């Protein structure tokens, strides 16, 4: 599903040049649950953002379902992202001015889904994430765990084939983190491919494979021993 060839990402500011990714070669199959680990600053978020088409590599190739993304127009890339990829972030990234319902509804507005259908799908997603009772609240009125469940509802509302999660439990206590991991695991069992950055060994235990990054390149890839 995802293939990268010699991905390089260099960030340049006036004074410094940082090589965030240095020759990353990666293959991720449909249905996999992959964890990306490694010390702070090693390039995990940069890699996830490039795979998620939120950023471009400086050099190298990204292939999505066999097609090289660099050959796409900006509009094609945006469509590819909005139709196929759901994002979950450490800091939830909900829009404070919108209610829970409206936050989750946003991707469907983009897709021009009709009003009645939007209502049905949003309510279904909120129920699934055990947060339907908060539909009319604003993000700031919710606990961190509740906000992350709303963010997951928003990520899955368009039925994406791929979910990218950047430290999804990083701001949560262990009980809420566990609930978020249960939801992600369930989505994966239903066929959604998941790539998750995490610092938590117990979160990584949910994955099929752990990719270790160090200084912008992959140092090890371990298939987890299946019991
Ligand atoms: P991680 O997620 O593993 O903590 P990042 O991918 O965020 O690491 O960052 C990798 C490196 O790239 C770091 O040295 C970071 O400072 C640098 N970096 C990330 N984003 C930018 C940016 N927009 N501009 C300049 N440097 C950046
Ligand atoms: Mg990061």
Coordinates of C-alpha atoms and ligand atoms in Angstrom, one line a residue:
X1 CA 0.0 0.0 0.0
X2 CA 2.8 2.4 1.0
X3 CA 6.2 2.2 -0.5
X4 CA 9.1 4.7 0.0
X5 CA 12.3 4.8 -1.9
X6 CA 15.3 6.6 -0.5
X7 CA 13.2 9.3 1.1
X8 CA 15.2 12.3 2.2
X9 CA 13.9 15.3 4.0
X10 CA 16.1 18.3 4.7
X11 CA 14.8 21.3 6.6
X12 CA 16.6 24.5 5.8
X13 CA 16.4 27.7 7.8
X14 CA 18.7 30.7 7.5
X15 CA 21.3 29.3 9.8
X16 CA 20.9 25.5 10.0
X17 CA 20.2 22.6 7.8
X18 CA 18.6 19.6 9.4
X19 CA 18.4 16.2 7.7
X20 CA 15.2 14.9 9.3
X21 CA 15.0 11.8 7.0
X22 CA 18.0 10.1 5.5
X23 CA 17.3 7.4 2.9
X24 CA 14.2 5.8 4.3
X25 CA 13.0 2.7 2.5
X26 CA 9.8 1.3 3.7
X27 CA 7.1 -1.1 2.6
X28 CA 3.8 -1.2 4.4
X29 CA 1.1 -3.7 3.3
X30 CA -2.6 -3.2 3.3
X31 CA -4.1 -4.3 6.7
X32 CA -0.9 -3.9 8.6
X33 CA -0.6 -2.2 12.0
X34 CA 2.9 -0.7 12.1
X35 CA 4.5 1.1 15.1
X36 CA 7.2 3.7 14.5
X37 CA 9.5 4.3 17.5
X38 CA 12.7 6.2 18.2
X39 CA 14.1 9.1 20.3
X40 CA 12.6 12.6 20.1
X41 CA 13.8 14.5 17.0
X42 CA 14.7 11.3 15.0
X43 CA 12.2 12.1 12.2
X44 CA 9.1 10.1 13.2
X45 CA 6.6 13.0 12.6
X46 CA 8.3 14.1 9.5
X47 CA 8.0 10.5 8.0
X48 CA 4.3 10.3 9.0
X49 CA 3.6 13.7 7.5
X50 CA 5.2 12.8 4.2
X51 CA 3.3 9.4 4.1
X52 CA 0.1 11.4 4.9
X53 CA 0.8 13.9 2.0
X54 CA 1.0 16.8 4.5
X55 CA 4.6 17.4 3.5
X56 CA 6.8 16.7 0.5
X57 CA 10.2 14.8 0.6
X58 CA 13.3 16.7 -0.5
X59 CA 14.3 13.7 -2.5
X60 CA 13.1 10.1 -3.1
X61 CA 9.8 8.6 -3.9
X62 CA 6.5 7.8 -2.2
X63 CA 4.2 5.2 -3.8
X64 CA 0.6 4.8 -2.7
X65 CA -1.1 1.7 -4.0
X66 CA 1.5 1.4 -6.6
X67 CA 1.3 4.9 -7.9
X68 CA 4.1 7.4 -7.4
X69 CA 2.7 10.4 -5.6
X70 CA 5.3 12.8 -6.9
X71 CA 3.7 12.6 -10.3
X72 CA 0.3 13.8 -9.0
X73 CA -1.0 17.3 -9.2
X74 CA -1.6 19.2 -5.9
X75 CA -5.3 18.6 -6.3
X76 CA -4.9 14.9 -6.9
X77 CA -2.7 14.7 -3.8
X78 CA -5.3 16.5 -1.8
X79 CA -8.1 14.2 -3.0
X80 CA -5.9 11.1 -2.3
X81 CA -5.4 12.3 1.2
X82 CA -9.0 13.3 2.0
X83 CA -10.4 10.1 0.5
X84 CA -8.0 7.6 1.9
X85 CA -6.2 8.9 5.0
X86 CA -7.4 9.7 8.5
X87 CA -5.1 11.5 11.0
X88 CA -5.0 11.3 14.8
X89 CA -2.6 13.6 16.6
X90 CA -1.2 13.8 20.1
X91 CA -2.8 17.2 20.7
X92 CA -6.1 16.1 19.2
X93 CA -6.3 19.1 16.8
X94 CA -10.0 19.6 17.1
X95 CA -11.5 23.0 16.1
X96 CA -12.4 24.7 19.3
X97 CA -15.1 26.9 17.7
X98 CA -17.0 23.9 16.4
X99 CA -19.1 21.4 18.4
X100 CA -18.1 17.7 18.7
X101 CA -20.8 16.9 16.0
X102 CA -19.5 19.7 13.7
X103 CA -15.9 18.6 14.1
X104 CA -16.7 15.1 13.0
X105 CA -19.0 16.3 10.2
X106 CA -16.3 18.4 8.5
X107 CA -14.8 15.7 6.3
X108 CA -18.3 14.8 5.0
X109 CA -18.9 18.5 4.1
X110 CA -15.8 18.4 2.0
X111 CA -17.1 15.2 0.3
X112 CA -20.4 16.9 -0.3
X113 CA -22.4 14.2 1.5
X114 CA -26.0 15.2 1.9
X115 CA -27.3 16.6 5.3
X116 CA -29.4 13.6 6.3
X117 CA -26.6 11.2 5.4
X118 CA -24.1 13.3 7.3
X119 CA -26.2 13.3 10.4
X120 CA -26.6 9.5 10.3
X121 CA -22.9 8.9 9.8
X122 CA -21.7 11.3 12.4
X123 CA -24.1 10.0 15.0
X124 CA -23.0 6.4 14.2
X125 CA -19.3 7.3 14.5
X126 CA -19.9 9.2 17.8
X127 CA -21.8 6.2 19.2
X128 CA -19.0 3.9 18.1
X129 CA -16.4 6.0 19.9
X130 CA -18.7 6.2 23.0
X131 CA -18.9 9.9 22.8
X132 CA -22.4 10.5 21.4
X133 CA -23.6 12.1 24.7
X134 CA -21.2 15.0 24.1
X135 CA -22.3 15.8 20.5
X136 CA -23.4 19.3 21.3
X137 CA -20.4 20.2 23.5
X138 CA -17.3 22.0 22.5
X139 CA -13.8 20.4 22.6
X140 CA -12.7 22.5 25.6
X141 CA -15.6 21.1 27.7
X142 CA -14.3 17.5 27.2
X143 CA -11.5 15.5 28.9
X144 CA -8.4 14.6 26.9
X145 CA -9.6 11.0 26.4
X146 CA -13.0 12.2 25.2
X147 CA -11.3 14.7 22.8
X148 CA -9.2 12.0 21.4
X149 CA -12.2 9.8 20.8
X150 CA -13.8 12.7 18.9
X151 CA -10.6 13.0 16.9
X152 CA -10.8 9.3 16.0
X153 CA -14.4 9.6 15.0
X154 CA -13.4 12.5 12.7
X155 CA -10.5 10.4 11.3
X156 CA -12.8 7.4 10.5
X157 CA -15.9 9.3 9.2
X158 CA -14.8 9.1 5.6
X159 CA -13.9 5.3 5.9
X160 CA -10.2 5.8 5.2
X161 CA -8.1 2.8 4.3
X162 CA -5.2 4.2 6.2
X163 CA -5.0 5.8 9.6
X164 CA -1.9 7.8 10.7
X165 CA -1.6 8.3 14.4
X166 CA 1.2 10.5 15.8
X167 CA 1.6 9.6 19.5
X168 CA -2.2 9.2 19.9
X169 CA -1.9 8.4 23.6
X170 CA 0.9 10.9 24.4
X171 CA -1.4 13.3 26.3
X172 CA -3.6 10.7 27.9
X173 CA -3.6 8.8 31.2
X174 CA -3.3 5.1 31.0
X175 CA -7.0 4.2 31.2
X176 CA -7.9 6.7 28.4
X177 CA -4.8 5.6 26.4
X178 CA -5.9 2.0 26.7
X179 CA -9.4 2.9 25.4
X180 CA -7.9 4.8 22.4
X181 CA -5.6 1.8 21.7
X182 CA -8.6 -0.6 21.8
X183 CA -10.4 1.6 19.3
X184 CA -7.4 1.6 16.9
X185 CA -6.9 -2.1 17.3
X186 CA -10.5 -2.7 16.5
X187 CA -10.3 -0.6 13.4
X188 CA -7.2 -2.5 12.3
X189 CA -9.0 -5.8 12.8
X190 CA -11.7 -4.6 10.5
X191 CA -9.1 -4.0 7.8
X192 CA -7.9 -0.4 8.3
X193 CA -4.1 -0.1 7.8
X194 CA -2.6 1.8 10.8
X195 CA 0.8 3.5 11.1
X196 CA 1.3 4.8 14.6
X197 CA 4.2 6.8 16.1
X198 CA 4.6 6.0 19.8
X199 CA 6.9 6.1 22.7
X200 CA 4.9 3.6 24.7
X201 CA 6.1 0.0 24.5
X202 CA 2.7 -1.3 25.5
X203 CA 1.0 0.7 22.7
X204 CA 3.7 -0.7 20.3
X205 CA 2.7 -4.2 21.5
X206 CA -0.6 -3.8 19.7
X207 CA 1.2 -3.6 16.3
X208 CA 2.4 -6.3 13.9
X209 CA 5.7 -4.7 13.3
X210 CA 7.9 -2.1 15.0
X211 CA 10.1 0.2 13.0
X212 CA 12.9 1.9 14.9
X213 CA 14.1 5.2 13.6
X214 CA 17.4 6.8 14.7
X215 CA 18.8 10.1 13.3
X216 CA 16.5 10.0 10.3
X217 CA 17.0 6.4 9.2
X218 CA 15.6 3.0 10.0
X219 CA 17.8 1.0 12.3
X220 CA 15.7 -2.1 12.9
X221 CA 12.4 -3.6 11.8
X222 CA 11.0 -6.3 14.0
X223 CA 8.0 -8.4 13.3
X224 CA 6.4 -8.9 16.6
X225 CA 6.3 -12.5 17.7
X226 CA 2.7 -13.6 17.3
X227 CA 1.4 -15.7 20.2
Ligands
LIG1 P1 10.2 13.3 16.0 O1 8.8 13.3 15.6 O2 10.8 12.0 15.8 O3 10.4 13.9 17.4 P2 10.5 15.3 13.9 O4 10.2 14.5 12.7 O5 9.5 16.2 14.4 O6 11.0 14.3 15.0 O7 11.8 16.1 13.6 C1 13.0 15.6 13.0 C2 14.0 16.7 12.9 O8 13.6 17.7 12.0 C3 14.3 17.5 14.2 O9 15.6 17.8 14.3 C4 13.4 18.7 14.0 O10 13.9 19.8 14.8 C5 13.5 19.0 12.6 N1 12.3 19.6 12.0 C6 11.0 19.1 12.0 N2 10.2 19.9 11.4 C7 10.9 21.0 11.0 C8 10.6 22.2 10.4 N3 9.3 22.5 10.0 N4 11.6 23.1 10.2 C9 12.8 22.9 10.6 N5 13.2 21.7 11.2 C10 12.3 20.8 11.4
LIG2 MG1 7.0 13.9 16.6

